[in-house]
mmCIF file of C-alpha atoms in Angstrom:
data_model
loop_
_atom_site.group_PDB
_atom_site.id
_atom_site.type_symbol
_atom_site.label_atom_id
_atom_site.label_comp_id
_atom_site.label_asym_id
_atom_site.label_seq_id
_atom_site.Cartn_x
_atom_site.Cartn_y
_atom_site.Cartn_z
ATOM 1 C CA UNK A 1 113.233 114.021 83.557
ATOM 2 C CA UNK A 2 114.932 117.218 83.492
ATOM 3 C CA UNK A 3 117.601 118.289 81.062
ATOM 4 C CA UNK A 4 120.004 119.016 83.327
ATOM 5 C CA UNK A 5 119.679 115.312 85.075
ATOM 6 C CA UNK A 6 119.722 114.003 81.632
ATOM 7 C CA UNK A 7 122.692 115.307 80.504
ATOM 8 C CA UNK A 8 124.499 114.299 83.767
ATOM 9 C CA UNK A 9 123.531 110.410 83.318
ATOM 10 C CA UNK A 10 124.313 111.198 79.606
ATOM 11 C CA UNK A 11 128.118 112.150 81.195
ATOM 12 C CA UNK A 12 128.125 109.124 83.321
ATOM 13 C CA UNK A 13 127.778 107.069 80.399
ATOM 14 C CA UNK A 14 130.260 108.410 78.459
ATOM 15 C CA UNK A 15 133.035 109.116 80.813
ATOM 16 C CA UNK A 16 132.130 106.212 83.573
ATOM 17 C CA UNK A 17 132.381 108.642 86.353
ATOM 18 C CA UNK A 18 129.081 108.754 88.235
ATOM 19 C CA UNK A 19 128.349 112.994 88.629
ATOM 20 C CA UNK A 20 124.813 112.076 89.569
ATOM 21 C CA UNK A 21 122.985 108.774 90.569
ATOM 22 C CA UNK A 22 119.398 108.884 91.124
ATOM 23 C CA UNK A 23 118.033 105.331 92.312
ATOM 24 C CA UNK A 24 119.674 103.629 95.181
ATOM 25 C CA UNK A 25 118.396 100.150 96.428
ATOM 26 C CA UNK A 26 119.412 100.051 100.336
ATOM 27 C CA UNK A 27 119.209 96.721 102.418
ATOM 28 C CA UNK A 28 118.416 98.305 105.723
ATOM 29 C CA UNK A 29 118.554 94.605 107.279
ATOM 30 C CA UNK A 30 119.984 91.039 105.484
ATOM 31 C CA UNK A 31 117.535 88.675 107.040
ATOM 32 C CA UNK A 32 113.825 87.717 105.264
ATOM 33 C CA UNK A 33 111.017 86.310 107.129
ATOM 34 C CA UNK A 34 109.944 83.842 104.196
ATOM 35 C CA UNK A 35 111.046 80.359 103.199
ATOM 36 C CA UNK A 36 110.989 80.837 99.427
ATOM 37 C CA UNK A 37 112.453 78.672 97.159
ATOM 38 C CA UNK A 38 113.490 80.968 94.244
ATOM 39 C CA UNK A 39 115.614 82.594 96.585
ATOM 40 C CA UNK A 40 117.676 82.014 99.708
ATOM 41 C CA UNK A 41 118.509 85.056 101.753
ATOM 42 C CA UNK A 42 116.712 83.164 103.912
ATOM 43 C CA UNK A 43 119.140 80.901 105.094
ATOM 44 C CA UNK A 44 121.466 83.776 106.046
ATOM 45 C CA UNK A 45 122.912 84.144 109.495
ATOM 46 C CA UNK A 46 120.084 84.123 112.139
ATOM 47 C CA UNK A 47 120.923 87.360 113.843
ATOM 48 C CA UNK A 48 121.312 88.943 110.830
ATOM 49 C CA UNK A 49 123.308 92.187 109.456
ATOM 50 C CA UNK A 50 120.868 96.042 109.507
ATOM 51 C CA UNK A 51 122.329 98.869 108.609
ATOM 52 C CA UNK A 52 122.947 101.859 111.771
ATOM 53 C CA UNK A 53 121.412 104.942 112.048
ATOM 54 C CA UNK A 54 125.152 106.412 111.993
ATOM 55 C CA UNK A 55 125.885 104.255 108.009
ATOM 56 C CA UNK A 56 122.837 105.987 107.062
ATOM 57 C CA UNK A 57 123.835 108.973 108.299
ATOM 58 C CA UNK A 58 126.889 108.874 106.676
ATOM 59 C CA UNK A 59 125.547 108.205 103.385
ATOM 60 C CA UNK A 60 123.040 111.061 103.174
ATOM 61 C CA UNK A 61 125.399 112.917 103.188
ATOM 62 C CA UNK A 62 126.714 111.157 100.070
ATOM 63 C CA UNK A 63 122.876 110.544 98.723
ATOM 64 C CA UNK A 64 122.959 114.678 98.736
ATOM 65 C CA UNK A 65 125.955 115.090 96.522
ATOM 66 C CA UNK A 66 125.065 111.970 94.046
ATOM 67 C CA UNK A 67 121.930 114.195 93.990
ATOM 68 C CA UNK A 68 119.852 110.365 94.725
ATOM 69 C CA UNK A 69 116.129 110.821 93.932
ATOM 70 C CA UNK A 70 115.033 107.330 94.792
ATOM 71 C CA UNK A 71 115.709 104.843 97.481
ATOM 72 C CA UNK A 72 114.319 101.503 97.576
ATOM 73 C CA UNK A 73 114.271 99.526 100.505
ATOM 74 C CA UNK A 74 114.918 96.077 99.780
ATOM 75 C CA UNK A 75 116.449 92.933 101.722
ATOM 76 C CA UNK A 76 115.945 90.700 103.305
ATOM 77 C CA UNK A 77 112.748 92.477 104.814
ATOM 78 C CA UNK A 78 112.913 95.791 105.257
ATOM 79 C CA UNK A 79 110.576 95.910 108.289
ATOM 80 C CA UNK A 80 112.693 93.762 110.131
ATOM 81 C CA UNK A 81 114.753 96.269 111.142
ATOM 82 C CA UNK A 82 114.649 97.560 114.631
ATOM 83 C CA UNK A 83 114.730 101.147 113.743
ATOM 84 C CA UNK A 84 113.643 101.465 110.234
ATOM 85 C CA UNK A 85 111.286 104.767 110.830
ATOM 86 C CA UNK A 86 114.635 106.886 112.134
ATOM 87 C CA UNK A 87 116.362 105.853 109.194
ATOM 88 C CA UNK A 88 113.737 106.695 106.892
ATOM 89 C CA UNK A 89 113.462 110.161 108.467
ATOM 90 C CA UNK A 90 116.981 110.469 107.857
ATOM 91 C CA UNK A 91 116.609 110.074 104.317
ATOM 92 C CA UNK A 92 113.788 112.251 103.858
ATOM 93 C CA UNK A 93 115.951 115.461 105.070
ATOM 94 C CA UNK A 94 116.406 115.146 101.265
ATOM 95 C CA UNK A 95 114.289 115.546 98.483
ATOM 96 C CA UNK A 96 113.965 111.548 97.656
ATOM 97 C CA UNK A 97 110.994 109.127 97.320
ATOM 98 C CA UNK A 98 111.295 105.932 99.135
ATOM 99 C CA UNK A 99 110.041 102.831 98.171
ATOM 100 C CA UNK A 100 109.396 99.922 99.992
ATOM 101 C CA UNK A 101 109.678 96.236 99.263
ATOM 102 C CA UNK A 102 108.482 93.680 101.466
ATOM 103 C CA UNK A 103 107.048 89.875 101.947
ATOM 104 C CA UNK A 104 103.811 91.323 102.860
ATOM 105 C CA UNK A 105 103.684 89.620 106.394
ATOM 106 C CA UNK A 106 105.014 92.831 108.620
ATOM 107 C CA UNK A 107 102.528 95.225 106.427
ATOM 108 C CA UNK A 108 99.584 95.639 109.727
ATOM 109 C CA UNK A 109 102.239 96.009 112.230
ATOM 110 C CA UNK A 110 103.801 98.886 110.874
ATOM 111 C CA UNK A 111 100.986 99.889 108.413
ATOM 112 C CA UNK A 112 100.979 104.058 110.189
ATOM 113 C CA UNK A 113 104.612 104.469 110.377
ATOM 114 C CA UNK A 114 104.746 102.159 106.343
ATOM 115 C CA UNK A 115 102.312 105.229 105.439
ATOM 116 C CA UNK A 116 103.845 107.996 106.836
ATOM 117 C CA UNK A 117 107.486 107.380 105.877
ATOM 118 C CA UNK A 118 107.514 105.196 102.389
ATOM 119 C CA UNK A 119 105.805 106.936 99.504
ATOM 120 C CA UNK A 120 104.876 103.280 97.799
ATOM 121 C CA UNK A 121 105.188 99.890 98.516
ATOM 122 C CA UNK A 122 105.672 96.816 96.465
ATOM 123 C CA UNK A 123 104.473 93.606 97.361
ATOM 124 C CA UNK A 124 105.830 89.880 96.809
ATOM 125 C CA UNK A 125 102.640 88.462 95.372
ATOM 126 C CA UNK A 126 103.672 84.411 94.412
ATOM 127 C CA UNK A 127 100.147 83.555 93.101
ATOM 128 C CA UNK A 128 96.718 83.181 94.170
ATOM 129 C CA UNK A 129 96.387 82.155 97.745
ATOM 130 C CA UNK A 130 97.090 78.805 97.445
ATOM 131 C CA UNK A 131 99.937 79.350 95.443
ATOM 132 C CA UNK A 132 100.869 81.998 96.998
ATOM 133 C CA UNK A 133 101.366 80.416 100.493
ATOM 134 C CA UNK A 134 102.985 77.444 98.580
ATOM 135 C CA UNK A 135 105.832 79.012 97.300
ATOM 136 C CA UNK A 136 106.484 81.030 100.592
ATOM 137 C CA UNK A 137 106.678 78.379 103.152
ATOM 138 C CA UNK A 138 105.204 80.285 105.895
ATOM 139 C CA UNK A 139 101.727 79.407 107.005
ATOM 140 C CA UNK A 140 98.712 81.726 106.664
ATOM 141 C CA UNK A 141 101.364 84.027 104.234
ATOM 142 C CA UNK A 142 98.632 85.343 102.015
ATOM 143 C CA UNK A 143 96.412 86.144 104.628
ATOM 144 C CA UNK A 144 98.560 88.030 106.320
ATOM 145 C CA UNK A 145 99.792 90.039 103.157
ATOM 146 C CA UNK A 146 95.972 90.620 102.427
ATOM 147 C CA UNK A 147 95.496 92.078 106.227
ATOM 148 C CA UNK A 148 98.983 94.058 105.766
ATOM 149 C CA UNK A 149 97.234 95.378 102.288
ATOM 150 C CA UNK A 150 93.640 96.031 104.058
ATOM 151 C CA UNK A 151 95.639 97.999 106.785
ATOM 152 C CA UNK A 152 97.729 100.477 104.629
ATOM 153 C CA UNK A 153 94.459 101.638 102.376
ATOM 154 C CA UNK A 154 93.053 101.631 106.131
ATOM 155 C CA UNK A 155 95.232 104.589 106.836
ATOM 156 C CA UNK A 156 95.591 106.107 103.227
ATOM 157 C CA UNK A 157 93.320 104.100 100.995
ATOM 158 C CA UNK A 158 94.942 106.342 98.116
ATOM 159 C CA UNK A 159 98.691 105.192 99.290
ATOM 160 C CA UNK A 160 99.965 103.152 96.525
ATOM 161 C CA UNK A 161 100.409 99.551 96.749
ATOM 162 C CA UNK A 162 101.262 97.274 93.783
ATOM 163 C CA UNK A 163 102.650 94.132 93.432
ATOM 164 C CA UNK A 164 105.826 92.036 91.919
ATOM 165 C CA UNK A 165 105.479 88.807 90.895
ATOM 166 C CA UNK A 166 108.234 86.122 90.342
ATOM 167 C CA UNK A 167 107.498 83.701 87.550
ATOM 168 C CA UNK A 168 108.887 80.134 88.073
ATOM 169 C CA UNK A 169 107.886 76.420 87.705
ATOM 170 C CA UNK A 170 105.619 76.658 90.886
ATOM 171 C CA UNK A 171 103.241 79.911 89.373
ATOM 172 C CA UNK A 172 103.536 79.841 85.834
ATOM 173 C CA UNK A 173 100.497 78.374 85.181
ATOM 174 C CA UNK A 174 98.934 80.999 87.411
ATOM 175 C CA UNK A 175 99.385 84.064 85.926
ATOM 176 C CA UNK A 176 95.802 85.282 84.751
ATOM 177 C CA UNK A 177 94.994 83.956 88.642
ATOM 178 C CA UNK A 178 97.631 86.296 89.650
ATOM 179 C CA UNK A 179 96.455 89.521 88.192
ATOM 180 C CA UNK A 180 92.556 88.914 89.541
ATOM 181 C CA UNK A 181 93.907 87.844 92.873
ATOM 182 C CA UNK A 182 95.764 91.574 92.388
ATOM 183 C CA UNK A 183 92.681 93.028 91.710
ATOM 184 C CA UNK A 184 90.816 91.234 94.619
ATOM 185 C CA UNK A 185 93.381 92.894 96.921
ATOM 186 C CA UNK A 186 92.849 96.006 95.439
ATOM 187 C CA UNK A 187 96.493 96.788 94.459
ATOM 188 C CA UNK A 188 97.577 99.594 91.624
ATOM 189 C CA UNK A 189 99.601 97.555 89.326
ATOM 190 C CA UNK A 190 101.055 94.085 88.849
ATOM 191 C CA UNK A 191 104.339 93.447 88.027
ATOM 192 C CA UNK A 192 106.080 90.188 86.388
ATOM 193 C CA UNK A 193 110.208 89.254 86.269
ATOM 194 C CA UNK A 194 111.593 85.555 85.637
ATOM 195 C CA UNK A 195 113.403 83.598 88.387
ATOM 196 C CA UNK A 196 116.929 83.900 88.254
ATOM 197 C CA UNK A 197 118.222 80.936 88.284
ATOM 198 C CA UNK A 198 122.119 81.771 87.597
ATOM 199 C CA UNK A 199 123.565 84.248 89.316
ATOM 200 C CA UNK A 200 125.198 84.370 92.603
ATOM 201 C CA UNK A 201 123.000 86.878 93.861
ATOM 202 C CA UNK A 202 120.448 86.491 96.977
ATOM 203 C CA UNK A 203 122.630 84.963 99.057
ATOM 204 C CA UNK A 204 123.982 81.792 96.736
ATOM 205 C CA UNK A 205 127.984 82.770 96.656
ATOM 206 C CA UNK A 206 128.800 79.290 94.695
ATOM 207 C CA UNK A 207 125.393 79.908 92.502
ATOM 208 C CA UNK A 208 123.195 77.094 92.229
ATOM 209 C CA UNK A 209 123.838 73.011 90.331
ATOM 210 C CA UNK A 210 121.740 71.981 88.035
ATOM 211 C CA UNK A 211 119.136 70.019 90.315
ATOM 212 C CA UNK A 212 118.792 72.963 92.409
ATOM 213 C CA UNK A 213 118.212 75.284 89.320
ATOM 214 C CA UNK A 214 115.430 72.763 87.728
ATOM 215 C CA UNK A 215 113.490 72.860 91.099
ATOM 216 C CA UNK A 216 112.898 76.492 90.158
ATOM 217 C CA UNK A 217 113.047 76.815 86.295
ATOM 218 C CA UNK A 218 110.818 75.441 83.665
ATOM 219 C CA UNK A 219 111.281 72.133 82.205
ATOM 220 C CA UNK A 220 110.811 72.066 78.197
ATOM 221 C CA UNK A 221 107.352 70.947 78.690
ATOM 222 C CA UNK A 222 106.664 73.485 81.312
ATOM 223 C CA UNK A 223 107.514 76.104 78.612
ATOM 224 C CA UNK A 224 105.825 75.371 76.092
ATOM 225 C CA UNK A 225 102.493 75.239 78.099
ATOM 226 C CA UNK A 226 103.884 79.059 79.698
ATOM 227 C CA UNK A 227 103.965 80.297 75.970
ATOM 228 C CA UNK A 228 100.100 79.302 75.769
ATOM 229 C CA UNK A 229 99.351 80.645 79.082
ATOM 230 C CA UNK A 230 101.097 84.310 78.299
ATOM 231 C CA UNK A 231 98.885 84.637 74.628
ATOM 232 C CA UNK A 232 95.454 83.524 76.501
ATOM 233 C CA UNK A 233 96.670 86.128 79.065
ATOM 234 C CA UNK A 234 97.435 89.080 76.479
ATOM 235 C CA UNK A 235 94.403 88.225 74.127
ATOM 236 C CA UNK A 236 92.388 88.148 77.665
ATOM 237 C CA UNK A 237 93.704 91.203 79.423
ATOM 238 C CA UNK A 238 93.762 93.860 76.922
ATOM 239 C CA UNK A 239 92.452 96.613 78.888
ATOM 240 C CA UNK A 240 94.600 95.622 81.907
ATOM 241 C CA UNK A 241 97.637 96.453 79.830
ATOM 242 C CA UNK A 242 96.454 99.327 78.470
ATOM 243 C CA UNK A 243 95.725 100.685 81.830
ATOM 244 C CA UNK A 244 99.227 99.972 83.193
ATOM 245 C CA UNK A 245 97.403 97.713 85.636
ATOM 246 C CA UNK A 246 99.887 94.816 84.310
ATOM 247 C CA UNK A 247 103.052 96.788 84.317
ATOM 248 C CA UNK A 248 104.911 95.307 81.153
ATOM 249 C CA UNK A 249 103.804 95.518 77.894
ATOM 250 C CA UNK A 250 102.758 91.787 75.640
ATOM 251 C CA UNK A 251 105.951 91.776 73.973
ATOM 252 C CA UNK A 252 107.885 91.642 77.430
ATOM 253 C CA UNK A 253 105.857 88.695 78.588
ATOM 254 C CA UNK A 254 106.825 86.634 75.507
ATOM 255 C CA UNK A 255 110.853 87.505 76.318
ATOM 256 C CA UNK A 256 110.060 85.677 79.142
ATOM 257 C CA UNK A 257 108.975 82.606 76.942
ATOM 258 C CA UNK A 258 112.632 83.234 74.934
ATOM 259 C CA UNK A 259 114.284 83.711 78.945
ATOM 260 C CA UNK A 260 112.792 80.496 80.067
ATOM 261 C CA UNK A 261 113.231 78.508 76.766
ATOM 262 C CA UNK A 262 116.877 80.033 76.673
ATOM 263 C CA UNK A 263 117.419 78.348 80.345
ATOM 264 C CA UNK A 264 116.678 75.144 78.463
ATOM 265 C CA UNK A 265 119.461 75.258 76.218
ATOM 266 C CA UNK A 266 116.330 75.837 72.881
ATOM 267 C CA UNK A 267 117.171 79.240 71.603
ATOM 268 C CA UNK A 268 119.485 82.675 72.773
ATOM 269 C CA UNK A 269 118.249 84.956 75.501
ATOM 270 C CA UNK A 270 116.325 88.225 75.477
ATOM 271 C CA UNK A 271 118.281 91.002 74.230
ATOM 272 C CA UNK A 272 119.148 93.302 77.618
ATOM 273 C CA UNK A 273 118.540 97.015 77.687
ATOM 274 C CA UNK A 274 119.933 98.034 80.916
ATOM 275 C CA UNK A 275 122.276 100.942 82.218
ATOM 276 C CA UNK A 276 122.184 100.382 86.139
ATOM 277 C CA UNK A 277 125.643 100.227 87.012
ATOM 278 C CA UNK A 278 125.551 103.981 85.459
ATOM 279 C CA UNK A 279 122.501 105.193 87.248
ATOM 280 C CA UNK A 280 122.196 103.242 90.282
ATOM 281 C CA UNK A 281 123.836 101.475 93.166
ATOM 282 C CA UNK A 282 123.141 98.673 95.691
ATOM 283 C CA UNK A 283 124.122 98.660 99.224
ATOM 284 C CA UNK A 284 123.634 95.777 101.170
ATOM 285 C CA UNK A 285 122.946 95.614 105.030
ATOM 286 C CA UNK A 286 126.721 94.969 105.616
ATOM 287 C CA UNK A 287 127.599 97.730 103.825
ATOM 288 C CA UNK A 288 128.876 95.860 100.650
ATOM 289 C CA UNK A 289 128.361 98.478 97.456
ATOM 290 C CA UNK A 290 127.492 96.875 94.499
ATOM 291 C CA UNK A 291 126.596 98.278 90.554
ATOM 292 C CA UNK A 292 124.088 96.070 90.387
ATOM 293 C CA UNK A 293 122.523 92.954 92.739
ATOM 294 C CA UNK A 294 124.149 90.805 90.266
ATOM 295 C CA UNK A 295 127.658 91.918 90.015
ATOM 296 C CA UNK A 296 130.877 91.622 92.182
ATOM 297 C CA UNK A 297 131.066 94.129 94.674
ATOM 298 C CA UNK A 298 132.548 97.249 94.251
ATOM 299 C CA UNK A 299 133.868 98.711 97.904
ATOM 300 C CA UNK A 300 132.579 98.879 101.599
ATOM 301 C CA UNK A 301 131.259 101.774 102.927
ATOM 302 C CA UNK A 302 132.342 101.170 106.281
ATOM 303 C CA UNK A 303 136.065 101.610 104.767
ATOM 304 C CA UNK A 304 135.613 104.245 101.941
ATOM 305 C CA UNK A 305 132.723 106.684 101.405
ATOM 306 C CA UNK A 306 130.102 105.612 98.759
ATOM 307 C CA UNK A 307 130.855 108.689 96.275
ATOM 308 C CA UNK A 308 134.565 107.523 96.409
ATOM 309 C CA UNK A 309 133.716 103.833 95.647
ATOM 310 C CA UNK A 310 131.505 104.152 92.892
ATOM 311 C CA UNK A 311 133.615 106.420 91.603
ATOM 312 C CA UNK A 312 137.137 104.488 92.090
ATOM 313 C CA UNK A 313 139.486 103.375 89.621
ATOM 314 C CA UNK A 314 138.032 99.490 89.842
ATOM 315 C CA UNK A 315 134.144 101.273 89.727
ATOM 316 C CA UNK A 316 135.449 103.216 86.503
ATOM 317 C CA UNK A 317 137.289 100.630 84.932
ATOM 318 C CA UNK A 318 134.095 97.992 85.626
ATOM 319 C CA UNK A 319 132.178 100.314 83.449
ATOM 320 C CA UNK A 320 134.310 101.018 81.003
ATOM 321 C CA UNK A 321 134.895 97.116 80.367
ATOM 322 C CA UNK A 322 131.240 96.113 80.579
ATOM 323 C CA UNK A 323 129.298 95.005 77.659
ATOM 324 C CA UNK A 324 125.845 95.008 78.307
ATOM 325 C CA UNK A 325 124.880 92.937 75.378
ATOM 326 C CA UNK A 326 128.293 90.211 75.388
ATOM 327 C CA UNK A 327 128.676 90.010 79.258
ATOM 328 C CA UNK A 328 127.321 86.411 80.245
ATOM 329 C CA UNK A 329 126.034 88.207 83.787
ATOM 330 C CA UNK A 330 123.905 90.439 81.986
ATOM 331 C CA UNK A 331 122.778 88.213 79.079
ATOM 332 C CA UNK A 332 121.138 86.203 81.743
ATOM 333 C CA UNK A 333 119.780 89.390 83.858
ATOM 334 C CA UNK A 334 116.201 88.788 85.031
ATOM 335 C CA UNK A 335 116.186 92.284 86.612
ATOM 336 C CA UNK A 336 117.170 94.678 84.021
ATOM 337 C CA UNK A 337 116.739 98.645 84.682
ATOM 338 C CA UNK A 338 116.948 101.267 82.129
ATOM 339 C CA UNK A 339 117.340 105.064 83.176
ATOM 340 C CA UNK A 340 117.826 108.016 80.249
#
């Protein structure tokens, strides 16, 4: 990181005015071709919402004065879109890497244009095959991610691919399965985050009960055997995360022990280090601005431009008032970020 960019996020933070922002996530379309049940964007409208080639447009020209360095695709899927590749050029008339998230099943398809366009991709990797196909409700859904995989080192085999796993009551007990399967598929890195199981992100407005939470988190029992599964996995894997091959360090994988045993009611969450509503936006496919995916929205950009909403007396007085470590939204946060 440069000084210069430093000091501006430094500014952000201490006058809540956003002079630079250098990650946006942008949902190019709302709808997901997966059934998973961690997570129900799913069950969104049919048609869907996408983002036009005119809102994207619009907001490179916004992207170019926030000075953005970063834009992740995210959803939904991403390659659901019917003109993804025009908007992508659009963004690339400025300096920015683009990252692309995806289910995995769309991968072959679009595998040239994926290359040519996105400078990484990360995968949804659920488990081992079995798993794997379990959790996403579609049939053959691991197949077709390895295929999708196969294609993209097909055109680039140094384009980089790694993956994201969600941990949850269905894969927990997977996890050393989950990193070979990685390796098997020949991805980078592999990358682990707990379920959410409490906000009102992903398309759950009213959040979730209880019943519909314990379908997804771990029971007690569930966590205990977790904790034994993450120390075989750290005493097993050394090298992997020394390599970076596992993305987070040991000591992360235990917070998720504390996360999950937290869920349970048996002990206090994992302190939170995070300063995304400072450094980064969301924009969702309907044009909804938000600091984070897990906090009320902040404007439209179909009625205000995006430098003028994050910027906005609500945007400034959200940050000002927000206590990382007290706020019960991000005491829970399975999806912290951390910029300096």
């Amino acid at each position: 990181m440069n000084a210069l960019r430093s000091v501006a996020l430094r500014l952000n933070e201490v006058t809540d005015r956003l002079r630079r922002v250098p990650v946006i996530t942008l949902m190019p379309h709302s709808r997901c071709n997966c059934r998973c049940i961690m997570c129900d964007i799913w069950r969104a409208n049919r048609d869907g919402k996408t983002l036009s080639e005119s809102d994207v447009n619009e907001l490179v020209r916004d992207f170019r004065r926030l000075r953005v360095e970063w834009v992740v695709l995210s959803g939904g899927e991403a390659l659901m879109h019917p003109n993804l590749w025009t908007l992508c050029r659009a963004l690339k008339s400025l300096p920015v890497r683009i990252t692309l998230l995806s289910t995995g099943l769309l991968l072959t398809r679009h595998a040239a244009d994926i290359v040519e366009n996105c400078d990484d991709v990360i995968v949804s990797l659920d488990g081992s095959p079995a798993v794997h196909d379990l959790i996403r409700n579609i049939p053959q859904a691991f197949g077709q991610l390895e295929e999708g995989v196969a294609a993209l080192k097909r055109v680039r085999l140094s384009h980089p691919v790694s993956a994201r796993c969600v941990i949850q009551r269905l894969n927990f007990h997977d996890l050393p399965n989950i990193v070979e399967t990685a390796k098997t598929l020949r991805l980078d890195r592999v990358s682990f985050l707990c379920a959410d199981v409490s906000s009102t992100a992903f398309n759950r407005p009213d959040g979730w009960g209880k019943a519909r939470a314990a379908d997804v988190a771990l029971a007690p029992d569930e966590v205990e055997r977790f904790a034994a599964v993450v120390d075989a996995m750290i005493a097993d894997h050394t090298a992997d995360f020394a390599s970076g091959f596992i993305a987070e360090a040991p000591e992360k994988l235990r917070s998720f022990v504390s996360y999950f045993r937290a869920v349970n009611g048996n002990g206090v969450f994992p302190p939170v280090r995070c300063n995304a509503p400072w450094v980064s936006a969301v924009i969702e496919a309907d044009g909804t601005v938000r600091p984070c995916f897990f906090h009320a929205a902040l404007g439209n950009i179909h009625e205000r431009g995006l430098e003028e909403i994050l910027n906005s007396a609500d945007a400034v007085r959200f940050r000002r008032s927000l206590d990382i470590r007290r706020n019960p939204i991000c005491r829970r946060c399975v999806c912290t970020f951390s910029m300096t």
